[in-house]
Every structure is written in C-alpha cells, then in structure tokens.
Amino acid sequence: MMDITEVGPRRIILNFIEQNRESALNQDENIDDNGQQNESLHEPRKESIRPVLEKYGKFQKTLTKQLDCGIVPDPKKLLQMNRILTEHFFGDMMFHGKRYPTWQEKQQLAVQILEEFPHLEQTRVSENAPVESYFFWVHGGLNTGCHTGLIETRVANMRKDVSPEDRKFRRAKIKSIVVTEDQVSTAAHISALNPTPGNAKIIADGMAQAHDLHESLLQKKDENRLHSIIDTFPHFLSFEGEMIIQAFDRLHEHPNNGPSLSALLRLGLLCDKTSWSQVEDGKKY
C-alpha cells in the first residue's frame, strides 16, 4: 500500500489505512489469541492474601479454626472470604482507578486462594475443571461466553456500585416520546401519496413532521416492529433510500461525534488494496 496512485475515494480510504497501520499493529500486539487484552497491560499485583484476611476480626475464627486446619468452610463463609478479597484487590481499582479487573487478574486471585489453602481444591465444580474453578473459571470451561465463579459474580455485583459516569458500559436511556394525532394523520396522508419526484418534498417534510411517531415505533420490542414501520412509512422503500438517510440524520443529530471509523477501516489492513476495486471514483472528488 506504500505506492498508492489511485484517485478519488479509493485513495482517501487507502491513505487512511496506511496512516493508521502502525497504531493498528500496536493495538493488535495487545490482544491475545482469545481476543482478550494482553496480560502485560495490567499486571496483577502479587500480594499475599493471608494478611488481608487477618485484618477482618469477624473472619478470624473461620481462618484459624477451619482454613488453617484443612477444613473447607461452608458456602456462606467462602462467600465472606471472597467478598473480603475481591473488595481488597479490586475495589480501589474499580471505584477510583476507573477500570475493571482483567480476567487474568481475577484468575490470579483464584489461584492465590488455592496456593494459600490447597485443600480448597475440594470445591472444584467438576472433575475436569481447574482446581480454582469454584472461585474463577474462564468462560466456564467453554470456548466463549461468560466467566464463572465466586470472584466473577462478586465483581459483577461491584460494578453496580460504580458511578454511572465511570461505568465501562452504560445502558442507554429510553427517550420519552409523545405521539400526537396530527403526526398520525400526517403519516397516513404521505403514505397514500405516490413516490413521484413531484411528491418527494411533501413526503420528506411529512416524514420529518412525523418523526416522533417513527421513534416510538423503533422503541417497540415486538418482532413485527419492522413491518409496523414500513406499513406506517412505506416511502422508506422509495426514492432509492433517500428517506432512510434523512431519518438517520434526524435520529443522530451529531453523527461526527459518534464512534470513530478507525476500527472499521483498519480491517482493510487484512485485505489487499485491490479489494477496493468496487469503490468507484467520482468526478466530484
């Protein structure tokens, strides 16, 4: 891609990919074969867990009378131990460091528990599971999916206490929409018009006026949502998609403030430049 000679949009795309090659490759180096972040980015701190447990007076009896004597405590006491350790190792990280522990950090904590109290291998969830699986198991033993174990469950509960602005994933707020009779009437009127060039502006203006009705249909969860939208606004299928583009612009008032296209275009690094041969060069570019 170093000798790009194409003109028009093809050149713009290829130049963008070339300029971002180095950062994309550096980013790939931080991802392992399972798509997880490289462990070297967040080295789990190596700290003995026993001094942590000794600080909690209410846990002393369990520590000295059971764990130190090779006895497996009941599930309630194991939950208490898990809570003490996860809050100690991950609490400050999540509530002040503004990041969640990696799966490597959670697994290391589970391994440390078994190193300190080897007899807890009796808690493994199945015969073929790792000895620390009761506390943490990557993907629950599957190739993909959610991690399992007491540590994973506790960290998930701790995430609920992270302030909304610091959460890694935020649930979108549902917009309150009030649909008026005028909007319903406008939608019915323009749906009856033929999709001719002479009616294009009337239809476009009418769809803009009935935008709240469109948004209310988008919020519905039933499986017939798409059919309801097309039945109400049949001209989404007219004018070669122009009405869809206008509706998108209304739904996303500031599209330039959205996620960067960098991640998408970097996928082009996996392809030869001839893969863009279908991108036509327009004279206006």
PDB file of N, CA, C and O in Angstrom, residues 102-169:
ATOM      1  N   THR A 102      -9.039  -7.344  34.846  1.00  0.00           N
ATOM      2  CA  THR A 102      -8.996  -8.236  33.690  1.00  0.00           C
ATOM      3  C   THR A 102      -9.266  -9.662  34.146  1.00  0.00           C
ATOM      4  O   THR A 102      -9.197  -9.975  35.343  1.00  0.00           O
ATOM      5  N   TRP A 103      -9.542 -10.535  33.187  1.00  0.00           N
ATOM      6  CA  TRP A 103      -9.787 -11.924  33.569  1.00  0.00           C
ATOM      7  C   TRP A 103      -8.519 -12.547  34.139  1.00  0.00           C
ATOM      8  O   TRP A 103      -8.577 -13.428  35.000  1.00  0.00           O
ATOM      9  N   GLN A 104      -7.339 -12.065  33.683  1.00  0.00           N
ATOM     10  CA  GLN A 104      -6.091 -12.590  34.232  1.00  0.00           C
ATOM     11  C   GLN A 104      -5.955 -12.247  35.714  1.00  0.00           C
ATOM     12  O   GLN A 104      -5.495 -13.066  36.520  1.00  0.00           O
ATOM     13  N   GLU A 105      -6.354 -11.037  36.078  1.00  0.00           N
ATOM     14  CA  GLU A 105      -6.264 -10.617  37.476  1.00  0.00           C
ATOM     15  C   GLU A 105      -7.225 -11.414  38.351  1.00  0.00           C
ATOM     16  O   GLU A 105      -6.888 -11.800  39.479  1.00  0.00           O
ATOM     17  N   LYS A 106      -8.413 -11.655  37.828  1.00  0.00           N
ATOM     18  CA  LYS A 106      -9.383 -12.441  38.595  1.00  0.00           C
ATOM     19  C   LYS A 106      -8.920 -13.892  38.735  1.00  0.00           C
ATOM     20  O   LYS A 106      -9.061 -14.502  39.804  1.00  0.00           O
ATOM     21  N   GLN A 107      -8.349 -14.416  37.669  1.00  0.00           N
ATOM     22  CA  GLN A 107      -7.861 -15.790  37.741  1.00  0.00           C
ATOM     23  C   GLN A 107      -6.674 -15.898  38.692  1.00  0.00           C
ATOM     24  O   GLN A 107      -6.552 -16.872  39.444  1.00  0.00           O
ATOM     25  N   GLN A 108      -5.801 -14.901  38.680  1.00  0.00           N
ATOM     26  CA  GLN A 108      -4.646 -14.952  39.577  1.00  0.00           C
ATOM     27  C   GLN A 108      -5.091 -14.951  41.031  1.00  0.00           C
ATOM     28  O   GLN A 108      -4.527 -15.663  41.866  1.00  0.00           O
ATOM     29  N   LEU A 109      -6.111 -14.158  41.350  1.00  0.00           N
ATOM     30  CA  LEU A 109      -6.615 -14.146  42.720  1.00  0.00           C
ATOM     31  C   LEU A 109      -7.143 -15.528  43.104  1.00  0.00           C
ATOM     32  O   LEU A 109      -6.891 -16.018  44.213  1.00  0.00           O
ATOM     33  N   ALA A 110      -7.856 -16.166  42.177  1.00  0.00           N
ATOM     34  CA  ALA A 110      -8.373 -17.511  42.445  1.00  0.00           C
ATOM     35  C   ALA A 110      -7.233 -18.497  42.681  1.00  0.00           C
ATOM     36  O   ALA A 110      -7.290 -19.334  43.594  1.00  0.00           O
ATOM     37  N   VAL A 111      -6.184 -18.387  41.870  1.00  0.00           N
ATOM     38  CA  VAL A 111      -5.030 -19.277  42.022  1.00  0.00           C
ATOM     39  C   VAL A 111      -4.342 -19.032  43.362  1.00  0.00           C
ATOM     40  O   VAL A 111      -3.919 -19.976  44.048  1.00  0.00           O
ATOM     41  N   GLN A 112      -4.235 -17.764  43.764  1.00  0.00           N
ATOM     42  CA  GLN A 112      -3.606 -17.438  45.045  1.00  0.00           C
ATOM     43  C   GLN A 112      -4.376 -18.045  46.219  1.00  0.00           C
ATOM     44  O   GLN A 112      -3.783 -18.489  47.200  1.00  0.00           O
ATOM     45  N   ILE A 113      -5.692 -18.044  46.108  1.00  0.00           N
ATOM     46  CA  ILE A 113      -6.507 -18.642  47.172  1.00  0.00           C
ATOM     47  C   ILE A 113      -6.172 -20.120  47.317  1.00  0.00           C
ATOM     48  O   ILE A 113      -6.007 -20.637  48.430  1.00  0.00           O
ATOM     49  N   LEU A 114      -6.038 -20.807  46.187  1.00  0.00           N
ATOM     50  CA  LEU A 114      -5.722 -22.238  46.230  1.00  0.00           C
ATOM     51  C   LEU A 114      -4.279 -22.481  46.670  1.00  0.00           C
ATOM     52  O   LEU A 114      -3.980 -23.505  47.300  1.00  0.00           O
ATOM     53  N   GLU A 115      -3.385 -21.558  46.354  1.00  0.00           N
ATOM     54  CA  GLU A 115      -2.000 -21.700  46.814  1.00  0.00           C
ATOM     55  C   GLU A 115      -1.915 -21.544  48.330  1.00  0.00           C
ATOM     56  O   GLU A 115      -1.133 -22.226  48.992  1.00  0.00           O
ATOM     57  N   GLU A 116      -2.721 -20.643  48.869  1.00  0.00           N
ATOM     58  CA  GLU A 116      -2.719 -20.407  50.310  1.00  0.00           C
ATOM     59  C   GLU A 116      -3.444 -21.522  51.059  1.00  0.00           C
ATOM     60  O   GLU A 116      -3.023 -21.937  52.148  1.00  0.00           O
ATOM     61  N   PHE A 117      -4.516 -22.015  50.463  1.00  0.00           N
ATOM     62  CA  PHE A 117      -5.316 -23.070  51.104  1.00  0.00           C
ATOM     63  C   PHE A 117      -5.547 -24.202  50.093  1.00  0.00           C
ATOM     64  O   PHE A 117      -6.626 -24.298  49.493  1.00  0.00           O
ATOM     65  N   PRO A 118      -4.550 -25.059  49.888  1.00  0.00           N
ATOM     66  CA  PRO A 118      -4.636 -26.110  48.860  1.00  0.00           C
ATOM     67  C   PRO A 118      -5.831 -27.038  49.018  1.00  0.00           C
ATOM     68  O   PRO A 118      -6.347 -27.560  48.020  1.00  0.00           O
ATOM     69  N   HIS A 119      -6.291 -27.242  50.249  1.00  0.00           N
ATOM     70  CA  HIS A 119      -7.403 -28.173  50.448  1.00  0.00           C
ATOM     71  C   HIS A 119      -8.713 -27.654  49.859  1.00  0.00           C
ATOM     72  O   HIS A 119      -9.678 -28.416  49.710  1.00  0.00           O
ATOM     73  N   LEU A 120      -8.749 -26.367  49.467  1.00  0.00           N
ATOM     74  CA  LEU A 120      -9.963 -25.831  48.855  1.00  0.00           C
ATOM     75  C   LEU A 120     -10.160 -26.335  47.427  1.00  0.00           C
ATOM     76  O   LEU A 120     -11.162 -26.004  46.787  1.00  0.00           O
ATOM     77  N   GLU A 121      -9.213 -27.149  46.954  1.00  0.00           N
ATOM     78  CA  GLU A 121      -9.420 -27.760  45.641  1.00  0.00           C
ATOM     79  C   GLU A 121     -10.622 -28.701  45.670  1.00  0.00           C
ATOM     80  O   GLU A 121     -11.159 -29.078  44.625  1.00  0.00           O
ATOM     81  N   GLN A 122     -11.052 -29.044  46.871  1.00  0.00           N
ATOM     82  CA  GLN A 122     -12.257 -29.871  47.008  1.00  0.00           C
ATOM     83  C   GLN A 122     -13.508 -29.136  46.519  1.00  0.00           C
ATOM     84  O   GLN A 122     -14.553 -29.757  46.314  1.00  0.00           O
ATOM     85  N   THR A 123     -13.390 -27.825  46.343  1.00  0.00           N
ATOM     86  CA  THR A 123     -14.550 -27.048  45.900  1.00  0.00           C
ATOM     87  C   THR A 123     -14.678 -27.006  44.381  1.00  0.00           C
ATOM     88  O   THR A 123     -15.632 -26.407  43.875  1.00  0.00           O
ATOM     89  N   ARG A 124     -13.737 -27.589  43.650  1.00  0.00           N
ATOM     90  CA  ARG A 124     -13.800 -27.509  42.185  1.00  0.00           C
ATOM     91  C   ARG A 124     -15.175 -27.965  41.712  1.00  0.00           C
ATOM     92  O   ARG A 124     -15.778 -28.889  42.262  1.00  0.00           O
ATOM     93  N   VAL A 125     -15.669 -27.309  40.670  1.00  0.00           N
ATOM     94  CA  VAL A 125     -17.067 -27.502  40.280  1.00  0.00           C
ATOM     95  C   VAL A 125     -17.320 -28.824  39.558  1.00  0.00           C
ATOM     96  O   VAL A 125     -18.460 -29.291  39.506  1.00  0.00           O
ATOM     97  N   SER A 126     -16.275 -29.421  38.987  1.00  0.00           N
ATOM     98  CA  SER A 126     -16.429 -30.722  38.339  1.00  0.00           C
ATOM     99  C   SER A 126     -15.069 -31.404  38.283  1.00  0.00           C
ATOM    100  O   SER A 126     -14.028 -30.779  38.511  1.00  0.00           O
ATOM    101  N   GLU A 127     -15.077 -32.662  37.960  1.00  0.00           N
ATOM    102  CA  GLU A 127     -13.839 -33.448  37.975  1.00  0.00           C
ATOM    103  C   GLU A 127     -12.805 -32.919  36.997  1.00  0.00           C
ATOM    104  O   GLU A 127     -11.597 -32.935  37.274  1.00  0.00           O
ATOM    105  N   ASN A 128     -13.254 -32.433  35.847  1.00  0.00           N
ATOM    106  CA  ASN A 128     -12.329 -31.959  34.817  1.00  0.00           C
ATOM    107  C   ASN A 128     -12.059 -30.458  34.894  1.00  0.00           C
ATOM    108  O   ASN A 128     -11.341 -29.911  34.059  1.00  0.00           O
ATOM    109  N   ALA A 129     -12.629 -29.796  35.873  1.00  0.00           N
ATOM    110  CA  ALA A 129     -12.459 -28.348  35.998  1.00  0.00           C
ATOM    111  C   ALA A 129     -11.146 -28.027  36.708  1.00  0.00           C
ATOM    112  O   ALA A 129     -10.612 -28.853  37.457  1.00  0.00           O
ATOM    113  N   PRO A 130     -10.601 -26.819  36.496  1.00  0.00           N
ATOM    114  CA  PRO A 130      -9.397 -26.403  37.229  1.00  0.00           C
ATOM    115  C   PRO A 130      -9.681 -26.381  38.731  1.00  0.00           C
ATOM    116  O   PRO A 130     -10.829 -26.210  39.149  1.00  0.00           O
ATOM    117  N   VAL A 131      -8.641 -26.523  39.526  1.00  0.00           N
ATOM    118  CA  VAL A 131      -8.840 -26.577  40.979  1.00  0.00           C
ATOM    119  C   VAL A 131      -9.436 -25.280  41.514  1.00  0.00           C
ATOM    120  O   VAL A 131     -10.134 -25.282  42.531  1.00  0.00           O
ATOM    121  N   GLU A 132      -9.187 -24.160  40.820  1.00  0.00           N
ATOM    122  CA  GLU A 132      -9.692 -22.866  41.298  1.00  0.00           C
ATOM    123  C   GLU A 132     -11.042 -22.506  40.688  1.00  0.00           C
ATOM    124  O   GLU A 132     -11.533 -21.382  40.856  1.00  0.00           O
ATOM    125  N   SER A 133     -11.679 -23.434  39.974  1.00  0.00           N
ATOM    126  CA  SER A 133     -12.894 -23.132  39.209  1.00  0.00           C
ATOM    127  C   SER A 133     -14.052 -22.637  40.067  1.00  0.00           C
ATOM    128  O   SER A 133     -14.918 -21.913  39.581  1.00  0.00           O
ATOM    129  N   TYR A 134     -14.095 -23.010  41.332  1.00  0.00           N
ATOM    130  CA  TYR A 134     -15.172 -22.542  42.211  1.00  0.00           C
ATOM    131  C   TYR A 134     -15.078 -21.032  42.404  1.00  0.00           C
ATOM    132  O   TYR A 134     -16.090 -20.354  42.584  1.00  0.00           O
ATOM    133  N   PHE A 135     -13.863 -20.520  42.322  1.00  0.00           N
ATOM    134  CA  PHE A 135     -13.642 -19.091  42.521  1.00  0.00           C
ATOM    135  C   PHE A 135     -13.579 -18.328  41.197  1.00  0.00           C
ATOM    136  O   PHE A 135     -14.062 -17.201  41.109  1.00  0.00           O
ATOM    137  N   PHE A 136     -12.992 -18.938  40.179  1.00  0.00           N
ATOM    138  CA  PHE A 136     -12.979 -18.302  38.859  1.00  0.00           C
ATOM    139  C   PHE A 136     -12.647 -19.346  37.801  1.00  0.00           C
ATOM    140  O   PHE A 136     -11.735 -20.159  37.974  1.00  0.00           O
ATOM    141  N   TRP A 137     -13.405 -19.292  36.691  1.00  0.00           N
ATOM    142  CA  TRP A 137     -13.182 -20.220  35.585  1.00  0.00           C
ATOM    143  C   TRP A 137     -13.442 -19.464  34.289  1.00  0.00           C
ATOM    144  O   TRP A 137     -14.535 -18.944  34.066  1.00  0.00           O
ATOM    145  N   VAL A 138     -12.414 -19.372  33.459  1.00  0.00           N
ATOM    146  CA  VAL A 138     -12.521 -18.636  32.198  1.00  0.00           C
ATOM    147  C   VAL A 138     -13.597 -19.261  31.317  1.00  0.00           C
ATOM    148  O   VAL A 138     -13.541 -20.452  30.997  1.00  0.00           O
ATOM    149  N   HIS A 139     -14.581 -18.448  30.943  1.00  0.00           N
ATOM    150  CA  HIS A 139     -15.692 -18.874  30.081  1.00  0.00           C
ATOM    151  C   HIS A 139     -16.443 -20.086  30.639  1.00  0.00           C
ATOM    152  O   HIS A 139     -17.149 -20.775  29.902  1.00  0.00           O
ATOM    153  N   GLY A 140     -16.290 -20.352  31.923  1.00  0.00           N
ATOM    154  CA  GLY A 140     -16.973 -21.502  32.497  1.00  0.00           C
ATOM    155  C   GLY A 140     -16.550 -22.814  31.867  1.00  0.00           C
ATOM    156  O   GLY A 140     -17.299 -23.792  31.871  1.00  0.00           O
ATOM    157  N   GLY A 141     -15.318 -22.832  31.312  1.00  0.00           N
ATOM    158  CA  GLY A 141     -14.809 -24.049  30.692  1.00  0.00           C
ATOM    159  C   GLY A 141     -15.150 -24.187  29.225  1.00  0.00           C
ATOM    160  O   GLY A 141     -14.753 -25.162  28.584  1.00  0.00           O
ATOM    161  N   LEU A 142     -15.871 -23.213  28.664  1.00  0.00           N
ATOM    162  CA  LEU A 142     -16.244 -23.255  27.248  1.00  0.00           C
ATOM    163  C   LEU A 142     -15.270 -22.405  26.434  1.00  0.00           C
ATOM    164  O   LEU A 142     -14.384 -21.746  26.985  1.00  0.00           O
ATOM    165  N   ASN A 143     -15.429 -22.422  25.131  1.00  0.00           N
ATOM    166  CA  ASN A 143     -14.553 -21.622  24.271  1.00  0.00           C
ATOM    167  C   ASN A 143     -14.878 -20.140  24.364  1.00  0.00           C
ATOM    168  O   ASN A 143     -13.999 -19.287  24.255  1.00  0.00           O
ATOM    169  N   THR A 144     -16.143 -19.832  24.526  1.00  0.00           N
ATOM    170  CA  THR A 144     -16.579 -18.441  24.646  1.00  0.00           C
ATOM    171  C   THR A 144     -17.670 -18.365  25.707  1.00  0.00           C
ATOM    172  O   THR A 144     -18.123 -19.385  26.221  1.00  0.00           O
ATOM    173  N   GLY A 145     -18.091 -17.155  25.998  1.00  0.00           N
ATOM    174  CA  GLY A 145     -19.178 -16.983  26.957  1.00  0.00           C
ATOM    175  C   GLY A 145     -18.711 -16.308  28.229  1.00  0.00           C
ATOM    176  O   GLY A 145     -17.565 -15.862  28.350  1.00  0.00           O
ATOM    177  N   CYS A 146     -19.605 -16.228  29.187  1.00  0.00           N
ATOM    178  CA  CYS A 146     -19.320 -15.538  30.443  1.00  0.00           C
ATOM    179  C   CYS A 146     -18.379 -16.359  31.315  1.00  0.00           C
ATOM    180  O   CYS A 146     -18.419 -17.588  31.310  1.00  0.00           O
ATOM    181  N   HIS A 147     -17.534 -15.653  32.064  1.00  0.00           N
ATOM    182  CA  HIS A 147     -16.714 -16.316  33.067  1.00  0.00           C
ATOM    183  C   HIS A 147     -17.610 -16.697  34.247  1.00  0.00           C
ATOM    184  O   HIS A 147     -18.688 -16.128  34.441  1.00  0.00           O
ATOM    185  N   THR A 148     -17.166 -17.651  35.034  1.00  0.00           N
ATOM    186  CA  THR A 148     -17.967 -18.108  36.167  1.00  0.00           C
ATOM    187  C   THR A 148     -17.126 -18.131  37.437  1.00  0.00           C
ATOM    188  O   THR A 148     -15.907 -17.971  37.397  1.00  0.00           O
ATOM    189  N   GLY A 149     -17.789 -18.344  38.562  1.00  0.00           N
ATOM    190  CA  GLY A 149     -17.095 -18.440  39.839  1.00  0.00           C
ATOM    191  C   GLY A 149     -17.467 -17.315  40.787  1.00  0.00           C
ATOM    192  O   GLY A 149     -18.049 -16.303  40.392  1.00  0.00           O
ATOM    193  N   LEU A 150     -17.118 -17.496  42.066  1.00  0.00           N
ATOM    194  CA  LEU A 150     -17.468 -16.507  43.082  1.00  0.00           C
ATOM    195  C   LEU A 150     -16.862 -15.142  42.792  1.00  0.00           C
ATOM    196  O   LEU A 150     -17.506 -14.108  43.012  1.00  0.00           O
ATOM    197  N   ILE A 151     -15.624 -15.122  42.326  1.00  0.00           N
ATOM    198  CA  ILE A 151     -14.956 -13.845  42.060  1.00  0.00           C
ATOM    199  C   ILE A 151     -15.669 -13.096  40.946  1.00  0.00           C
ATOM    200  O   ILE A 151     -15.921 -11.887  41.050  1.00  0.00           O
ATOM    201  N   GLU A 152     -16.006 -13.799  39.877  1.00  0.00           N
ATOM    202  CA  GLU A 152     -16.697 -13.161  38.753  1.00  0.00           C
ATOM    203  C   GLU A 152     -18.040 -12.600  39.195  1.00  0.00           C
ATOM    204  O   GLU A 152     -18.412 -11.483  38.827  1.00  0.00           O
ATOM    205  N   THR A 153     -18.768 -13.362  40.001  1.00  0.00           N
ATOM    206  CA  THR A 153     -20.079 -12.907  40.475  1.00  0.00           C
ATOM    207  C   THR A 153     -19.952 -11.670  41.350  1.00  0.00           C
ATOM    208  O   THR A 153     -20.719 -10.709  41.219  1.00  0.00           O
ATOM    209  N   ARG A 154     -18.959 -11.679  42.247  1.00  0.00           N
ATOM    210  CA  ARG A 154     -18.781 -10.538  43.147  1.00  0.00           C
ATOM    211  C   ARG A 154     -18.365  -9.290  42.380  1.00  0.00           C
ATOM    212  O   ARG A 154     -18.860  -8.190  42.650  1.00  0.00           O
ATOM    213  N   VAL A 155     -17.464  -9.429  41.418  1.00  0.00           N
ATOM    214  CA  VAL A 155     -17.037  -8.278  40.617  1.00  0.00           C
ATOM    215  C   VAL A 155     -18.225  -7.713  39.840  1.00  0.00           C
ATOM    216  O   VAL A 155     -18.383  -6.496  39.717  1.00  0.00           O
ATOM    217  N   ALA A 156     -19.078  -8.594  39.327  1.00  0.00           N
ATOM    218  CA  ALA A 156     -20.271  -8.136  38.606  1.00  0.00           C
ATOM    219  C   ALA A 156     -21.176  -7.326  39.526  1.00  0.00           C
ATOM    220  O   ALA A 156     -21.743  -6.305  39.121  1.00  0.00           O
ATOM    221  N   ASN A 157     -21.315  -7.757  40.774  1.00  0.00           N
ATOM    222  CA  ASN A 157     -22.131  -7.009  41.735  1.00  0.00           C
ATOM    223  C   ASN A 157     -21.480  -5.680  42.097  1.00  0.00           C
ATOM    224  O   ASN A 157     -22.168  -4.673  42.304  1.00  0.00           O
ATOM    225  N   MET A 158     -20.156  -5.661  42.169  1.00  0.00           N
ATOM    226  CA  MET A 158     -19.448  -4.420  42.478  1.00  0.00           C
ATOM    227  C   MET A 158     -19.612  -3.400  41.359  1.00  0.00           C
ATOM    228  O   MET A 158     -19.638  -2.186  41.606  1.00  0.00           O
ATOM    229  N   ARG A 159     -19.721  -3.882  40.132  1.00  0.00           N
ATOM    230  CA  ARG A 159     -19.888  -2.958  39.003  1.00  0.00           C
ATOM    231  C   ARG A 159     -21.162  -2.134  39.146  1.00  0.00           C
ATOM    232  O   ARG A 159     -21.235  -1.006  38.656  1.00  0.00           O
ATOM    233  N   LYS A 160     -22.159  -2.691  39.819  1.00  0.00           N
ATOM    234  CA  LYS A 160     -23.415  -1.964  40.001  1.00  0.00           C
ATOM    235  C   LYS A 160     -23.230  -0.734  40.883  1.00  0.00           C
ATOM    236  O   LYS A 160     -24.032   0.201  40.820  1.00  0.00           O
ATOM    237  N   ASP A 161     -22.184  -0.752  41.717  1.00  0.00           N
ATOM    238  CA  ASP A 161     -21.940   0.368  42.626  1.00  0.00           C
ATOM    239  C   ASP A 161     -21.009   1.420  42.032  1.00  0.00           C
ATOM    240  O   ASP A 161     -20.757   2.452  42.664  1.00  0.00           O
ATOM    241  N   VAL A 162     -20.478   1.149  40.846  1.00  0.00           N
ATOM    242  CA  VAL A 162     -19.645   2.148  40.170  1.00  0.00           C
ATOM    243  C   VAL A 162     -20.553   3.271  39.690  1.00  0.00           C
ATOM    244  O   VAL A 162     -21.643   3.019  39.159  1.00  0.00           O
ATOM    245  N   SER A 163     -20.135   4.511  39.885  1.00  0.00           N
ATOM    246  CA  SER A 163     -20.967   5.643  39.476  1.00  0.00           C
ATOM    247  C   SER A 163     -21.247   5.566  37.978  1.00  0.00           C
ATOM    248  O   SER A 163     -20.377   5.155  37.201  1.00  0.00           O
ATOM    249  N   PRO A 164     -22.447   5.935  37.552  1.00  0.00           N
ATOM    250  CA  PRO A 164     -22.837   5.794  36.140  1.00  0.00           C
ATOM    251  C   PRO A 164     -21.844   6.397  35.156  1.00  0.00           C
ATOM    252  O   PRO A 164     -21.577   5.819  34.103  1.00  0.00           O
ATOM    253  N   GLU A 165     -21.270   7.558  35.496  1.00  0.00           N
ATOM    254  CA  GLU A 165     -20.359   8.210  34.553  1.00  0.00           C
ATOM    255  C   GLU A 165     -19.029   7.475  34.412  1.00  0.00           C
ATOM    256  O   GLU A 165     -18.289   7.701  33.448  1.00  0.00           O
ATOM    257  N   ASP A 166     -18.710   6.592  35.359  1.00  0.00           N
ATOM    258  CA  ASP A 166     -17.447   5.857  35.307  1.00  0.00           C
ATOM    259  C   ASP A 166     -17.611   4.426  34.811  1.00  0.00           C
ATOM    260  O   ASP A 166     -16.632   3.688  34.719  1.00  0.00           O
ATOM    261  N   ARG A 167     -18.826   4.016  34.507  1.00  0.00           N
ATOM    262  CA  ARG A 167     -19.046   2.644  34.061  1.00  0.00           C
ATOM    263  C   ARG A 167     -18.530   2.449  32.646  1.00  0.00           C
ATOM    264  O   ARG A 167     -18.643   3.335  31.799  1.00  0.00           O
ATOM    265  N   LYS A 168     -17.982   1.273  32.419  1.00  0.00           N
ATOM    266  CA  LYS A 168     -17.453   0.963  31.092  1.00  0.00           C
ATOM    267  C   LYS A 168     -18.577   0.807  30.084  1.00  0.00           C
ATOM    268  O   LYS A 168     -18.462   1.199  28.930  1.00  0.00           O
ATOM    269  N   PHE A 169     -19.676   0.218  30.525  1.00  0.00           N
ATOM    270  CA  PHE A 169     -20.831   0.030  29.657  1.00  0.00           C
ATOM    271  C   PHE A 169     -22.030   0.711  30.303  1.00  0.00           C
ATOM    272  O   PHE A 169     -22.337   0.467  31.464  1.00  0.00           O
TER     273      PHE A 169
END
